[in-house]
Short mmCIF file of N, CA, C and O in Angstrom, two decimals:
data_model
loop_
_atom_site.label_atom_id
_atom_site.label_comp_id
_atom_site.label_asym_id
_atom_site.label_seq_id
_atom_site.Cartn_x
_atom_site.Cartn_y
_atom_site.Cartn_z
N LEU A 24 34.89 -3.34 33.50
CA LEU A 24 34.74 -2.58 34.41
C LEU A 24 33.61 -2.69 35.81
O LEU A 24 31.77 -3.00 35.04
N CYS A 25 33.88 -2.82 36.67
CA CYS A 25 32.89 -3.45 37.64
C CYS A 25 32.00 -2.29 38.46
O CYS A 25 32.48 -0.76 38.73
N GLY A 26 30.44 -2.04 38.41
CA GLY A 26 29.74 -1.22 39.44
C GLY A 26 29.21 -1.83 40.65
O GLY A 26 29.63 -2.17 40.62
N ASN A 27 28.27 -1.31 41.14
CA ASN A 27 27.95 -1.32 42.35
C ASN A 27 26.88 -2.52 42.35
O ASN A 27 26.92 -3.43 43.09
N HIS A 28 26.13 -3.07 41.25
CA HIS A 28 25.71 -4.05 40.79
C HIS A 28 26.66 -5.48 40.53
O HIS A 28 25.79 -6.13 40.96
N ASP A 29 27.56 -5.33 40.18
CA ASP A 29 28.44 -5.83 40.29
C ASP A 29 29.20 -6.62 41.20
O ASP A 29 29.50 -7.60 41.45
N VAL A 30 30.07 -5.60 41.88
CA VAL A 30 30.49 -5.64 43.62
C VAL A 30 29.39 -5.22 45.16
O VAL A 30 30.32 -5.03 45.72
N GLY A 31 28.53 -4.54 44.58
CA GLY A 31 27.93 -3.82 45.91
C GLY A 31 28.60 -2.99 45.98
O GLY A 31 29.50 -2.11 45.22
N GLU A 32 27.32 -2.20 46.99
CA GLU A 32 27.86 -0.57 46.98
C GLU A 32 28.93 -0.90 48.07
O GLU A 32 29.57 0.76 48.54
N ALA A 33 28.91 -1.30 49.20
CA ALA A 33 30.69 -0.99 49.69
C ALA A 33 31.23 -2.37 49.37
O ALA A 33 31.15 -3.35 50.54
N PRO A 34 32.59 -2.85 48.57
CA PRO A 34 32.70 -3.72 47.60
C PRO A 34 33.59 -4.77 49.34
O PRO A 34 34.30 -3.90 50.09
N SER A 35 33.65 -5.76 49.37
CA SER A 35 34.49 -7.10 50.27
C SER A 35 35.75 -7.07 48.70
O SER A 35 35.67 -7.18 48.56
N LYS A 36 36.66 -7.74 49.74
CA LYS A 36 37.76 -8.48 49.51
C LYS A 36 37.59 -9.27 49.50
O LYS A 36 37.75 -9.96 47.99
N THR A 37 36.01 -9.83 49.25
CA THR A 37 35.56 -11.70 48.78
C THR A 37 35.10 -11.20 47.40
O THR A 37 35.11 -11.75 46.68
N GLU A 38 33.98 -10.20 47.74
CA GLU A 38 33.71 -9.74 46.25
C GLU A 38 34.27 -9.37 45.30
O GLU A 38 34.56 -9.49 43.91
N LEU A 39 35.45 -8.77 45.62
CA LEU A 39 36.32 -7.93 44.39
C LEU A 39 37.04 -9.39 43.94
O LEU A 39 37.82 -9.36 42.82
N ASP A 40 37.79 -10.24 44.75
CA ASP A 40 38.37 -11.51 44.65
C ASP A 40 37.49 -12.22 43.62
O ASP A 40 38.03 -12.85 42.09
N LEU A 41 36.07 -12.49 43.28
CA LEU A 41 34.91 -12.94 42.71
C LEU A 41 34.79 -12.51 41.35
O LEU A 41 35.61 -13.24 40.88
N TRP A 42 34.80 -10.90 41.78
CA TRP A 42 35.12 -10.08 40.26
C TRP A 42 36.39 -11.06 39.65
O TRP A 42 36.43 -11.03 38.12
N LYS A 43 37.60 -10.76 39.89
CA LYS A 43 38.98 -10.50 39.57
C LYS A 43 38.58 -12.16 38.73
O LYS A 43 39.50 -12.44 37.72
N GLU A 44 38.63 -12.92 39.84
CA GLU A 44 38.64 -14.55 38.93
C GLU A 44 37.80 -14.32 38.02
O GLU A 44 37.95 -16.04 37.06
N ARG A 45 36.52 -13.62 38.09
CA ARG A 45 35.74 -14.31 36.69
C ARG A 45 35.99 -13.33 35.82
O ARG A 45 35.73 -13.30 34.32
N PHE A 46 36.59 -12.22 36.26
CA PHE A 46 36.43 -11.18 34.82
C PHE A 46 38.02 -10.68 34.73
O PHE A 46 38.28 -9.85 33.46
N GLY A 47 39.02 -10.47 35.37
CA GLY A 47 39.90 -9.94 35.14
C GLY A 47 40.30 -8.58 36.26
O GLY A 47 38.87 -8.46 36.99
N ASP A 48 41.55 -7.95 36.15
CA ASP A 48 41.78 -6.93 37.03
C ASP A 48 39.77 -6.03 37.59
O ASP A 48 39.47 -5.69 36.06
N ASP A 49 39.81 -5.59 38.87
CA ASP A 49 38.90 -4.77 38.39
C ASP A 49 39.54 -3.01 38.19
O ASP A 49 38.92 -2.01 38.39
N TYR A 50 40.66 -3.08 38.39
CA TYR A 50 40.82 -0.91 37.89
C TYR A 50 42.20 -1.78 36.98
O TYR A 50 43.24 -2.66 37.35
N PHE A 51 42.68 -0.70 35.44
CA PHE A 51 43.78 -0.89 34.71
C PHE A 51 44.30 -0.06 34.28
O PHE A 51 43.24 1.21 34.11
N SER A 52 45.24 0.01 33.45
CA SER A 52 45.44 1.55 32.32
C SER A 52 46.04 0.45 30.86
O SER A 52 45.42 -0.97 30.53
N PHE A 53 45.73 1.38 29.50
CA PHE A 53 46.22 0.67 28.63
C PHE A 53 46.22 1.69 27.70
O PHE A 53 45.52 3.45 28.09
N TRP A 54 47.38 1.80 26.70
CA TRP A 54 47.61 3.07 25.54
C TRP A 54 47.01 2.48 24.46
O TRP A 54 46.90 1.36 23.63
N VAL A 55 46.42 3.56 23.69
CA VAL A 55 46.09 3.73 22.48
C VAL A 55 46.65 4.58 21.81
O VAL A 55 46.47 6.15 22.15
N GLY A 56 47.59 4.60 20.95
CA GLY A 56 48.85 5.30 20.47
C GLY A 56 49.33 6.18 21.72
O GLY A 56 49.73 5.68 22.10
N LYS A 57 49.20 7.73 21.43
CA LYS A 57 49.94 8.40 22.79
C LYS A 57 48.57 8.61 24.08
O LYS A 57 48.76 9.19 24.60
N ASP A 58 47.35 8.02 23.71
CA ASP A 58 46.71 8.50 24.61
C ASP A 58 46.45 7.26 25.89
O ASP A 58 46.57 6.42 25.42
N LYS A 59 46.34 7.85 26.81
CA LYS A 59 46.30 6.64 28.03
C LYS A 59 45.11 6.57 28.92
O LYS A 59 44.47 7.61 28.99
N TYR A 60 44.91 5.81 28.85
CA TYR A 60 43.04 5.53 29.64
C TYR A 60 43.78 4.07 30.32
O TYR A 60 44.49 3.81 30.81
N VAL A 61 43.01 5.06 31.78
CA VAL A 61 43.02 4.21 33.24
C VAL A 61 41.71 4.18 33.72
O VAL A 61 40.34 5.15 33.75
N VAL A 62 41.03 2.63 33.88
CA VAL A 62 39.66 1.94 34.57
C VAL A 62 40.09 2.22 35.50
O VAL A 62 40.72 1.42 36.45
N LEU A 63 38.51 2.78 36.57
CA LEU A 63 39.18 2.72 37.98
C LEU A 63 38.59 2.56 38.23
O LEU A 63 37.01 2.05 38.18
N ASN A 64 38.22 1.18 39.84
CA ASN A 64 37.19 0.70 40.33
C ASN A 64 36.32 1.83 41.31
O ASN A 64 37.03 1.71 42.92
N SER A 65 35.04 2.62 41.05
CA SER A 65 35.34 3.12 41.48
C SER A 65 33.58 3.08 43.03
O SER A 65 34.01 4.23 43.89
N GLN A 66 33.51 1.89 43.12
CA GLN A 66 32.86 1.50 44.01
C GLN A 66 33.72 1.57 45.36
O GLN A 66 33.57 2.41 46.59
N MET A 67 35.40 1.41 45.78
CA MET A 67 36.00 1.58 46.99
C MET A 67 36.19 2.87 46.63
O MET A 67 36.92 3.59 48.00
N TYR A 68 35.38 3.96 46.07
CA TYR A 68 35.89 5.24 46.34
C TYR A 68 34.80 5.83 47.18
O TYR A 68 34.17 7.26 47.76
N LYS A 69 33.36 5.04 46.49
CA LYS A 69 32.22 5.91 46.53
C LYS A 69 31.65 4.94 48.68
O LYS A 69 31.96 5.45 49.78
N ASN A 70 32.39 3.62 48.64
CA ASN A 70 32.53 3.10 50.15
C ASN A 70 33.67 1.54 50.05
O ASN A 70 33.44 0.81 49.66
N ASN A 71 34.72 2.23 50.86
CA ASN A 71 35.94 0.96 51.35
C ASN A 71 35.53 0.70 52.20
O ASN A 71 36.34 0.35 53.10
N ARG A 72 34.62 1.18 53.16
CA ARG A 72 34.86 0.08 54.67
C ARG A 72 35.38 -0.87 54.77
O ARG A 72 35.64 -1.59 55.75
N ASN A 73 34.93 -1.60 54.08
CA ASN A 73 34.80 -3.50 53.70
C ASN A 73 36.03 -3.62 52.76
O ASN A 73 36.65 -5.16 53.05
N CYS A 74 37.27 -2.92 52.42
CA CYS A 74 37.71 -2.91 51.35
C CYS A 74 39.13 -2.30 51.29
O CYS A 74 39.75 -1.81 50.04
N PRO A 75 38.88 -1.82 53.10
CA PRO A 75 40.38 -0.59 53.23
C PRO A 75 41.59 -0.57 52.38
O PRO A 75 42.47 0.75 51.63
N GLU A 76 42.51 -2.23 52.40
CA GLU A 76 43.98 -2.15 51.62
C GLU A 76 43.63 -2.04 50.31
O GLU A 76 44.40 -1.51 50.00
N GLU A 77 42.31 -2.82 49.57
CA GLU A 77 41.74 -2.44 48.12
C GLU A 77 41.75 -1.11 48.24
O GLU A 77 42.60 -0.95 46.23
N ALA A 78 41.36 -0.26 48.68
CA ALA A 78 41.21 0.54 47.91
C ALA A 78 42.87 1.10 47.98
O ALA A 78 42.85 2.27 47.03
N LYS A 79 43.42 1.48 48.45
CA LYS A 79 44.57 1.84 49.36
C LYS A 79 45.70 1.31 48.27
O LYS A 79 46.13 2.50 47.36
N GLU A 80 45.57 0.11 47.57
CA GLU A 80 46.52 -0.40 46.49
C GLU A 80 45.73 -0.05 45.18
O GLU A 80 46.90 0.66 44.41
N GLN A 81 45.17 0.23 45.33
CA GLN A 81 44.07 1.52 44.19
C GLN A 81 45.02 2.82 43.75
O GLN A 81 45.08 2.89 42.97
N ASP A 82 44.93 3.47 44.95
CA ASP A 82 45.42 5.20 45.37
C ASP A 82 46.68 4.83 44.77
O ASP A 82 47.63 5.52 44.08
N ILE A 83 47.44 3.85 45.29
CA ILE A 83 48.73 4.22 45.49
C ILE A 83 49.46 3.45 43.68
O ILE A 83 49.83 4.20 43.07
N TRP A 84 48.53 2.26 42.82
CA TRP A 84 48.94 2.19 42.02
C TRP A 84 48.56 3.44 41.07
O TRP A 84 49.49 3.73 40.00
N LEU A 85 46.80 3.86 41.29
CA LEU A 85 46.66 4.75 40.49
C LEU A 85 48.19 6.36 40.48
O LEU A 85 48.19 6.71 39.33
N THR A 86 48.64 6.71 41.41
CA THR A 86 49.58 7.28 42.13
C THR A 86 50.52 7.21 41.05
O THR A 86 51.47 8.01 40.23
N LYS A 87 50.93 6.17 41.01
CA LYS A 87 52.05 5.54 39.95
C LYS A 87 51.25 5.77 38.87
O LYS A 87 52.59 6.53 37.81
N GLU A 88 50.94 5.37 38.48
CA GLU A 88 50.23 5.19 36.64
C GLU A 88 50.14 7.29 36.17
O GLU A 88 50.67 7.02 35.18
N LEU A 89 49.86 7.78 36.92
CA LEU A 89 49.55 9.27 36.39
C LEU A 89 51.27 9.66 36.42
O LEU A 89 51.33 10.23 35.78
N SER A 90 51.99 9.07 37.51
CA SER A 90 53.59 10.25 37.95
C SER A 90 54.62 9.90 37.19
O SER A 90 55.15 10.30 36.33
N ASP A 91 54.00 8.24 36.69
CA ASP A 91 55.19 8.00 35.47
C ASP A 91 54.45 8.34 34.07
O ASP A 91 55.74 8.49 32.64
N LEU A 92 53.31 9.21 33.62
CA LEU A 92 53.27 9.90 32.25
C LEU A 92 54.44 10.99 31.85
O LEU A 92 54.66 11.99 32.92
N ASN A 93 54.49 11.02 31.14
CA ASN A 93 55.75 12.26 30.32
C ASN A 93 55.18 13.02 28.81
O ASN A 93 53.81 13.03 28.10
N GLU A 94 55.94 13.52 28.23
CA GLU A 94 55.35 14.57 27.26
C GLU A 94 55.32 13.52 26.36
O GLU A 94 54.50 14.06 25.29
N ASP A 95 55.16 12.82 26.25
CA ASP A 95 54.83 11.68 25.35
C ASP A 95 53.52 11.23 24.92
O ASP A 95 52.76 10.87 23.96
N CYS A 96 52.58 11.61 26.58
CA CYS A 96 51.24 11.32 26.47
C CYS A 96 50.59 12.41 26.20
O CYS A 96 50.64 13.71 26.47
N ARG A 97 49.52 11.79 24.93
CA ARG A 97 49.08 13.19 24.45
C ARG A 97 47.54 13.53 25.92
O ARG A 97 47.64 14.38 25.79
N HIS A 98 47.06 12.67 25.70
CA HIS A 98 45.73 13.04 26.65
C HIS A 98 45.73 11.24 27.85
O HIS A 98 46.09 10.62 27.62
N ALA A 99 45.29 11.80 28.92
CA ALA A 99 45.36 11.23 30.26
C ALA A 99 43.75 11.46 30.15
O ALA A 99 43.07 12.05 31.06
N ILE A 100 43.30 9.64 30.06
CA ILE A 100 41.25 9.79 30.10
C ILE A 100 41.05 8.62 31.37
O ILE A 100 41.89 7.54 31.26
N ALA A 101 40.10 8.88 32.35
CA ALA A 101 39.98 8.26 33.43
C ALA A 101 38.29 7.81 33.13
O ALA A 101 37.40 8.32 32.87
N PHE A 102 37.87 6.48 33.30
CA PHE A 102 37.02 5.73 33.40
C PHE A 102 36.49 4.96 34.68
O PHE A 102 37.73 4.38 35.53
N SER A 103 35.18 5.44 35.84
CA SER A 103 35.16 4.53 36.56
C SER A 103 33.90 4.13 36.15
O SER A 103 32.98 4.56 35.62
#
């Protein structure tokens, strides 16, 4: 989970790519039993002026993740 100390206050594509190269995805989801956990790169919500396309991709991904939930999901929990 990256933050401002990792990718800066206004991350760029270069900073995000470096994070991904070193640590993996900057947003992702996983299941634990019937609970779905969604991990977001909140720096793109704070200031996305240097990475508007990446922020849009995360929004599209998040919309799909949430719309795919069904009655089998007990809780959806977000980390940012």
